PDB file of C-alpha atoms in Angstrom:
ATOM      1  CA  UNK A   1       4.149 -21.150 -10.915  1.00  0.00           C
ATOM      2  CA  UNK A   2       4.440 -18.074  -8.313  1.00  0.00           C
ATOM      3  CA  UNK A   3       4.256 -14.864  -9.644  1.00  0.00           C
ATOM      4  CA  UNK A   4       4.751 -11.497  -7.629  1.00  0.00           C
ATOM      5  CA  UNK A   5       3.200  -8.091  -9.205  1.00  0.00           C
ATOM      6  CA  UNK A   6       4.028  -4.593  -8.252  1.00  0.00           C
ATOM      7  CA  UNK A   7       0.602  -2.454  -7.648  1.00  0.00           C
ATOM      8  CA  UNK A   8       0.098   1.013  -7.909  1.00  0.00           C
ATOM      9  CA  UNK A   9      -3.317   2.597  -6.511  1.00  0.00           C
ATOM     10  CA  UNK A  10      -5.367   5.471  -5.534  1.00  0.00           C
ATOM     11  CA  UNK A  11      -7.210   3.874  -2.969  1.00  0.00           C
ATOM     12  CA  UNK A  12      -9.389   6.976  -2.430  1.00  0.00           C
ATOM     13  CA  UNK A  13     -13.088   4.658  -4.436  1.00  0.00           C
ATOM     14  CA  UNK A  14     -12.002   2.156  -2.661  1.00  0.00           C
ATOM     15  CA  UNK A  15     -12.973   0.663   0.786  1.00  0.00           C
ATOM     16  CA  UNK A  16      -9.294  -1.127   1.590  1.00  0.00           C
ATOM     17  CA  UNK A  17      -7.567  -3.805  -0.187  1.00  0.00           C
ATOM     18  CA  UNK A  18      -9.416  -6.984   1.541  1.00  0.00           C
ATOM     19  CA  UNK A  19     -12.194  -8.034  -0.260  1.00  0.00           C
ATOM     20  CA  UNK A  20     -15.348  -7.926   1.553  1.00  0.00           C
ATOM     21  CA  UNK A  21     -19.286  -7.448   0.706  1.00  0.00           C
ATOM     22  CA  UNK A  22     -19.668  -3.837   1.889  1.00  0.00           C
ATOM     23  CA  UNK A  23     -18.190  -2.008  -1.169  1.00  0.00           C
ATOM     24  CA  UNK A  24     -15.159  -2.281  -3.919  1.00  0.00           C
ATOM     25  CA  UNK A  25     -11.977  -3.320  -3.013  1.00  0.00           C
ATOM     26  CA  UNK A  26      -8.661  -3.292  -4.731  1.00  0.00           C
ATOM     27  CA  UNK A  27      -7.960  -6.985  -3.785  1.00  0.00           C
ATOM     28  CA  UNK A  28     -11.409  -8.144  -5.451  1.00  0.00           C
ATOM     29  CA  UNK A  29     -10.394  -5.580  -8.606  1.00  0.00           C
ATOM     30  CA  UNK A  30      -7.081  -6.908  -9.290  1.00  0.00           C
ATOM     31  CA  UNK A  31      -8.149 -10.566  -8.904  1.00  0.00           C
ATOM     32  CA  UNK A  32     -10.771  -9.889 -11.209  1.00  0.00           C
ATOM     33  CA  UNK A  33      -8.139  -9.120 -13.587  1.00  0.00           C
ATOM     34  CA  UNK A  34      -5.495 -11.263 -12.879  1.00  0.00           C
ATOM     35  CA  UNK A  35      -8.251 -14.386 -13.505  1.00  0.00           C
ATOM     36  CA  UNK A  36      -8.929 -12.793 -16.641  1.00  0.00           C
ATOM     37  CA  UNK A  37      -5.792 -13.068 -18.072  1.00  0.00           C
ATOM     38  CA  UNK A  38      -5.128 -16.361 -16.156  1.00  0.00           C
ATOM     39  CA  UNK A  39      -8.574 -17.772 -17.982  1.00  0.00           C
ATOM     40  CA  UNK A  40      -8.816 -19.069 -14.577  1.00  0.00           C
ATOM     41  CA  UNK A  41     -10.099 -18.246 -10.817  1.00  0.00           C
ATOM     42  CA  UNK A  42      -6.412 -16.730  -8.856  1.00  0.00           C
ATOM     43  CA  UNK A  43      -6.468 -15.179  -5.841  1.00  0.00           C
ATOM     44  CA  UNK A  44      -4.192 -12.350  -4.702  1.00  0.00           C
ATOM     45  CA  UNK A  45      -2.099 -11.926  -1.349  1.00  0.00           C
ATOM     46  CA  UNK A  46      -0.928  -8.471  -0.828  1.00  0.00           C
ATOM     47  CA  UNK A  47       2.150  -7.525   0.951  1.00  0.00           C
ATOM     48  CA  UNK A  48       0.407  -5.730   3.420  1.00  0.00           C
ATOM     49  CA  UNK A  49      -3.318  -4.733   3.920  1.00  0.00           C
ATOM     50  CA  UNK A  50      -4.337  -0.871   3.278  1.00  0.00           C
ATOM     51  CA  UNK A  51      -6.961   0.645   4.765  1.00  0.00           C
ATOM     52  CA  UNK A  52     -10.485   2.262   3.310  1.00  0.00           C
ATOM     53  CA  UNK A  53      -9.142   5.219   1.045  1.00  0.00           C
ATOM     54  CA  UNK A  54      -5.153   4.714   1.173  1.00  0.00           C
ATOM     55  CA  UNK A  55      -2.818   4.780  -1.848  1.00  0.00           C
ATOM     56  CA  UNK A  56      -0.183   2.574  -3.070  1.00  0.00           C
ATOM     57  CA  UNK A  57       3.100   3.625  -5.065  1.00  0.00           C
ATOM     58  CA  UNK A  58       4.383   0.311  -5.063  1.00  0.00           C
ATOM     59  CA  UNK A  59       2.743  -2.706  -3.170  1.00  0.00           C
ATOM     60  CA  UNK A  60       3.635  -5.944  -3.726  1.00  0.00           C
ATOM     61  CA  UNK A  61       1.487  -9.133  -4.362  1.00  0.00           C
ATOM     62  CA  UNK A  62       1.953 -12.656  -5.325  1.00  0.00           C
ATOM     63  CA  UNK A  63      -0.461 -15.002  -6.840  1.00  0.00           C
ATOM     64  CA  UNK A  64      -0.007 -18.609  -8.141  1.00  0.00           C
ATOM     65  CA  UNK A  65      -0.795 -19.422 -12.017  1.00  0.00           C
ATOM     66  CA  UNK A  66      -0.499 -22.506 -14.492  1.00  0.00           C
ATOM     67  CA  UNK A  67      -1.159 -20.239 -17.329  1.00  0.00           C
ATOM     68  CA  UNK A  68       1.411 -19.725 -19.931  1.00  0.00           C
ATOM     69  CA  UNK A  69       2.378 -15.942 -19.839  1.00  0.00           C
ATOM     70  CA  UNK A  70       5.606 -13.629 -20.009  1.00  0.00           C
ATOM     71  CA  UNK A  71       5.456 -10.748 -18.204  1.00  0.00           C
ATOM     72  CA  UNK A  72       4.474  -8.246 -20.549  1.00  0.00           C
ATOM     73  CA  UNK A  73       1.189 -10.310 -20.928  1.00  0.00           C
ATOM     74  CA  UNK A  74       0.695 -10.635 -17.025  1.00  0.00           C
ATOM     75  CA  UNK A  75       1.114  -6.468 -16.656  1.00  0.00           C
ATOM     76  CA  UNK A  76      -0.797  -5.545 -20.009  1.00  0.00           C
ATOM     77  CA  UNK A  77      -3.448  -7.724 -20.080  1.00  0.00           C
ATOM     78  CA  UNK A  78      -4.304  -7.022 -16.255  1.00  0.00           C
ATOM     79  CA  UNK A  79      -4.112  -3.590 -16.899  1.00  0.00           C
ATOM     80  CA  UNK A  80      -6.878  -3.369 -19.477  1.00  0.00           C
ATOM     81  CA  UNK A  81      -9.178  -4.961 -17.168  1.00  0.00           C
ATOM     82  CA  UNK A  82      -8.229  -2.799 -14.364  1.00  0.00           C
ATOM     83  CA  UNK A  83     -10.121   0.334 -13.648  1.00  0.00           C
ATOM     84  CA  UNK A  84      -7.776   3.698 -14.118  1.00  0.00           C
ATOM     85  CA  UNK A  85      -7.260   3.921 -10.392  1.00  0.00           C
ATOM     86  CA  UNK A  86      -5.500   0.686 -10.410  1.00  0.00           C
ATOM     87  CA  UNK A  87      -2.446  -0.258 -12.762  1.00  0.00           C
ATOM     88  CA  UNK A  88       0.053  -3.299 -12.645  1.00  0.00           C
ATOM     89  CA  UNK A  89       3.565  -1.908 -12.913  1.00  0.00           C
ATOM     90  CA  UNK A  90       5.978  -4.862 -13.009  1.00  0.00           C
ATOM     91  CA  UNK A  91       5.525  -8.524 -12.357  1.00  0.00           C
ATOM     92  CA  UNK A  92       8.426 -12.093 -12.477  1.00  0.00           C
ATOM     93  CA  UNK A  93       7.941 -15.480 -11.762  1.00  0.00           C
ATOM     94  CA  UNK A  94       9.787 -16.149  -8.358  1.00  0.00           C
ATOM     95  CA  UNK A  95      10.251 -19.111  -6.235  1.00  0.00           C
ATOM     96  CA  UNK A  96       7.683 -21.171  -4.433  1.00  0.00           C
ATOM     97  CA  UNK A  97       8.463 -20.283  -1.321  1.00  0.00           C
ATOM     98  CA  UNK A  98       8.511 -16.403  -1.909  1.00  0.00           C
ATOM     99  CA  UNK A  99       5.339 -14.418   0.125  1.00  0.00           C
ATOM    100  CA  UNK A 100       4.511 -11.053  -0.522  1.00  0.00           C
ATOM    101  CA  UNK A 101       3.799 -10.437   3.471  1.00  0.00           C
ATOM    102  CA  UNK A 102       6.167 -12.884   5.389  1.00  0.00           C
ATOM    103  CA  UNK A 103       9.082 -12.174   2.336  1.00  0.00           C
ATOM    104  CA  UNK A 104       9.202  -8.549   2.306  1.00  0.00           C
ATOM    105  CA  UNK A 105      12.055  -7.204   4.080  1.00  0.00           C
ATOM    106  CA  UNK A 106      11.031  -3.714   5.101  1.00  0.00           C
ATOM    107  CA  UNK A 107       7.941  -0.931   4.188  1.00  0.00           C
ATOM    108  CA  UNK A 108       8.037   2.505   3.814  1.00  0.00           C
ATOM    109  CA  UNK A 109       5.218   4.779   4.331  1.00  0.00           C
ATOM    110  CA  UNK A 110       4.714   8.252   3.145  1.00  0.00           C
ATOM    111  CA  UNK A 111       2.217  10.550   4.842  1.00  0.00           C
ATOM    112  CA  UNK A 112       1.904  14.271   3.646  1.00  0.00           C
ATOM    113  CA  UNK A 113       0.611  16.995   5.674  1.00  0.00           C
ATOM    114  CA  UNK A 114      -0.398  20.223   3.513  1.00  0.00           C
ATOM    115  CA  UNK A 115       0.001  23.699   6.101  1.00  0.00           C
ATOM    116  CA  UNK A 116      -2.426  26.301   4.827  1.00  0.00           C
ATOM    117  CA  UNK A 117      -5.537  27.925   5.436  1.00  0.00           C
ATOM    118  CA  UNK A 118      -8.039  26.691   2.821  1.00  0.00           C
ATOM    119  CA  UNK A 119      -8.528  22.760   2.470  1.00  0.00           C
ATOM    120  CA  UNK A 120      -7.174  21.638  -0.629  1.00  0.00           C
ATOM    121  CA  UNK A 121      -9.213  20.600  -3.811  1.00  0.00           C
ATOM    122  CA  UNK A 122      -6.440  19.142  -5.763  1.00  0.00           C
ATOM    123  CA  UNK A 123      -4.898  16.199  -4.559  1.00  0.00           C
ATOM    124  CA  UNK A 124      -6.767  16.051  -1.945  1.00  0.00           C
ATOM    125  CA  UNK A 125      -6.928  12.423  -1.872  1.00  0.00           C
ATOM    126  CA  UNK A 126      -3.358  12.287  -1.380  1.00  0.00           C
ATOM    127  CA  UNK A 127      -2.681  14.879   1.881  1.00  0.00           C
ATOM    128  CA  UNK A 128      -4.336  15.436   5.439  1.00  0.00           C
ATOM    129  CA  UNK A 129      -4.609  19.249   5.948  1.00  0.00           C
ATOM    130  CA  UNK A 130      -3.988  21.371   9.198  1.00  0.00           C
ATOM    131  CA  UNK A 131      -4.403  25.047   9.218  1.00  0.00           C
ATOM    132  CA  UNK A 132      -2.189  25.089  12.001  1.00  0.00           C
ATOM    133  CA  UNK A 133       1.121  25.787  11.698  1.00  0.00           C
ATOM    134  CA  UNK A 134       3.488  23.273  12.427  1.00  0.00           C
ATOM    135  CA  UNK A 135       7.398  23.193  13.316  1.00  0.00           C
ATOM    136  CA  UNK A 136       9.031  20.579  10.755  1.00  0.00           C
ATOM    137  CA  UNK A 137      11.679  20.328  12.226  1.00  0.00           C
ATOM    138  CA  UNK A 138      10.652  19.648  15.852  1.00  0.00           C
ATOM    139  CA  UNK A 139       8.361  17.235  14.782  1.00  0.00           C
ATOM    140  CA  UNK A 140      11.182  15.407  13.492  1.00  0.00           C
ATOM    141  CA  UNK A 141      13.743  15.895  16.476  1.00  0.00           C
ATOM    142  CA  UNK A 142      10.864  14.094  18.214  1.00  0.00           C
ATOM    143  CA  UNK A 143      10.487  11.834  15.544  1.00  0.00           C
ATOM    144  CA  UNK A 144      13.626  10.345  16.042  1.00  0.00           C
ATOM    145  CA  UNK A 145      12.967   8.960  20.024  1.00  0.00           C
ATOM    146  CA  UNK A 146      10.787   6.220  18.109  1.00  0.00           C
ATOM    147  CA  UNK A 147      13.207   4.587  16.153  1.00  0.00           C
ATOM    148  CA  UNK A 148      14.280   1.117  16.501  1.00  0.00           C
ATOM    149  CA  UNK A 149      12.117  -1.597  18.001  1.00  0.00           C
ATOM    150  CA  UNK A 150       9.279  -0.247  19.971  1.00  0.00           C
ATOM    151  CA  UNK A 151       5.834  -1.894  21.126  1.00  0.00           C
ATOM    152  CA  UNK A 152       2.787  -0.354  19.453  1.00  0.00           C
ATOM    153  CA  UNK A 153       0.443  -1.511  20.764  1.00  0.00           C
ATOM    154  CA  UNK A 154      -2.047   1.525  21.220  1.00  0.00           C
ATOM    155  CA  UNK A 155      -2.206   1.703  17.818  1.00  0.00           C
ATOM    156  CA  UNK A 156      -3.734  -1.945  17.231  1.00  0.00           C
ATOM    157  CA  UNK A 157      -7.020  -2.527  16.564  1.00  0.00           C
ATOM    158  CA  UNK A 158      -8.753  -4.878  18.225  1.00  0.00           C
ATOM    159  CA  UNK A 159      -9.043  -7.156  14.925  1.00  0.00           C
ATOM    160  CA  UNK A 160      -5.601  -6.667  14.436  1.00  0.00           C
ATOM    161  CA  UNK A 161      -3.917  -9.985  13.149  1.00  0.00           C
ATOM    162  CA  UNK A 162      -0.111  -9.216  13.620  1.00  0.00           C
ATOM    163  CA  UNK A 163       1.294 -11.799  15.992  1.00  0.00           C
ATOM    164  CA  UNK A 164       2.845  -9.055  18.423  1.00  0.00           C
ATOM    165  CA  UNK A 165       2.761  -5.401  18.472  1.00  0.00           C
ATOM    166  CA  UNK A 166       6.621  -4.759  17.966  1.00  0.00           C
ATOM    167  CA  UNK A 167       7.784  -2.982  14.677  1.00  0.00           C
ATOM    168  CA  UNK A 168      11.448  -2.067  13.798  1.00  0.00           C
ATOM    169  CA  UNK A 169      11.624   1.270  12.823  1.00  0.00           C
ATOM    170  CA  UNK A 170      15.023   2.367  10.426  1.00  0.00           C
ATOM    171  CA  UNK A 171      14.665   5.557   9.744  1.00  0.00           C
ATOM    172  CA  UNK A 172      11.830   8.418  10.033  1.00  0.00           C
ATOM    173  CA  UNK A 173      12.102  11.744   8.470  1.00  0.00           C
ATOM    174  CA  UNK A 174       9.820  14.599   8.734  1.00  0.00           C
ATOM    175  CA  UNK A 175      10.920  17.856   6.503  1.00  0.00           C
ATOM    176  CA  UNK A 176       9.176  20.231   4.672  1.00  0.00           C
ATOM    177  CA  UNK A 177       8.830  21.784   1.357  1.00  0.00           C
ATOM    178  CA  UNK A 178       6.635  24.791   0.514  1.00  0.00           C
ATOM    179  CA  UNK A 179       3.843  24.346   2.406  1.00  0.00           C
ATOM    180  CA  UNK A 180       3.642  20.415   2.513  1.00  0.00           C
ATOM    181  CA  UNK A 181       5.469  18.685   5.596  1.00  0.00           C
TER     182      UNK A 181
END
């Protein structure tokens, strides 16, 4: 049976979600769990890779299991064998043919930008910093000449897997509140 699980993470211990040998990984912590509760090996496929240090509010994953759970026991039972930076917020059965990555219909992406003088020390994890001050709503104005489908390919890497370079962008807001943008 096919199972998808919503993840949420602070991805700042961690060195991306693809497990590798050069440090912890979300993907290696989560199937870790997930086989725990499974009482059998499962492997995890995200619905899109993070980088070393990136968060998650939401990210979707689907894994294949014979083992008889409901859902509470899929989310609780991963959760206790998750470490605190990692938690399991939903998970259903769907169909076979369902794929985190190829099934997902859109992403969204939040990036926040904290405008002060002193680096923070809370949340820092969570924000880039500039001490620069920076015109909201310009940046958006501008923002808005990317939407739709556009070729990005100068932001590839050169290990980048995605079979073309084109992304579809909806909608792209930049706004500000306090001193966060």
């Amino acid at each position: 049976m096919r199972y998808a699980m919503a993840l949420e993470y602070d991805g700042s211990p961690f060195m991306g979600w693809q497990k590798h040998d050069t440090g912890d990984t979300i993907q290696a912590a989560v199937e870790k769990a997930v086989s725990f509760v499974a009482d059998a090996p499962v492997e995890v496929v995200c619905s899109g890779r993070t980088d070393a240090r990136v968060s998650a509010c939401c990210q979707v994953v689907h894994f294949d299991s014979d083992a008889p759970r409901d859902a509470r026991a899929w989310v609780l039972g991963t959760n206790t064998r998750l470490p605190d930076s990692i938690r399991a917020l939903w998970m259903q059965p769907v169909s076979d043919d369902f794929h985190a990555r190829y099934s997902a219909r859109a992403r969204r992406y939040r990036y926040s930008l904290l405008i002060r003088p002193v680096k923070p020390a809370i949340k820092r994890q969570f924000l880039s910093w500039s001490r620069e001050e920076l015109d909201a709503a310009r940046m958006h104005e501008a923002a808005q000449k990317i939407l739709g489908e556009q070729d990005f390919s100068a932001f590839r890497t050169v290990q980048c897997q995605a079979k073309h370079p084109n992304r579809n962008l909806h909608r792209l807001d930049v706004s500000r509140e306090g001193d966060t943008i």
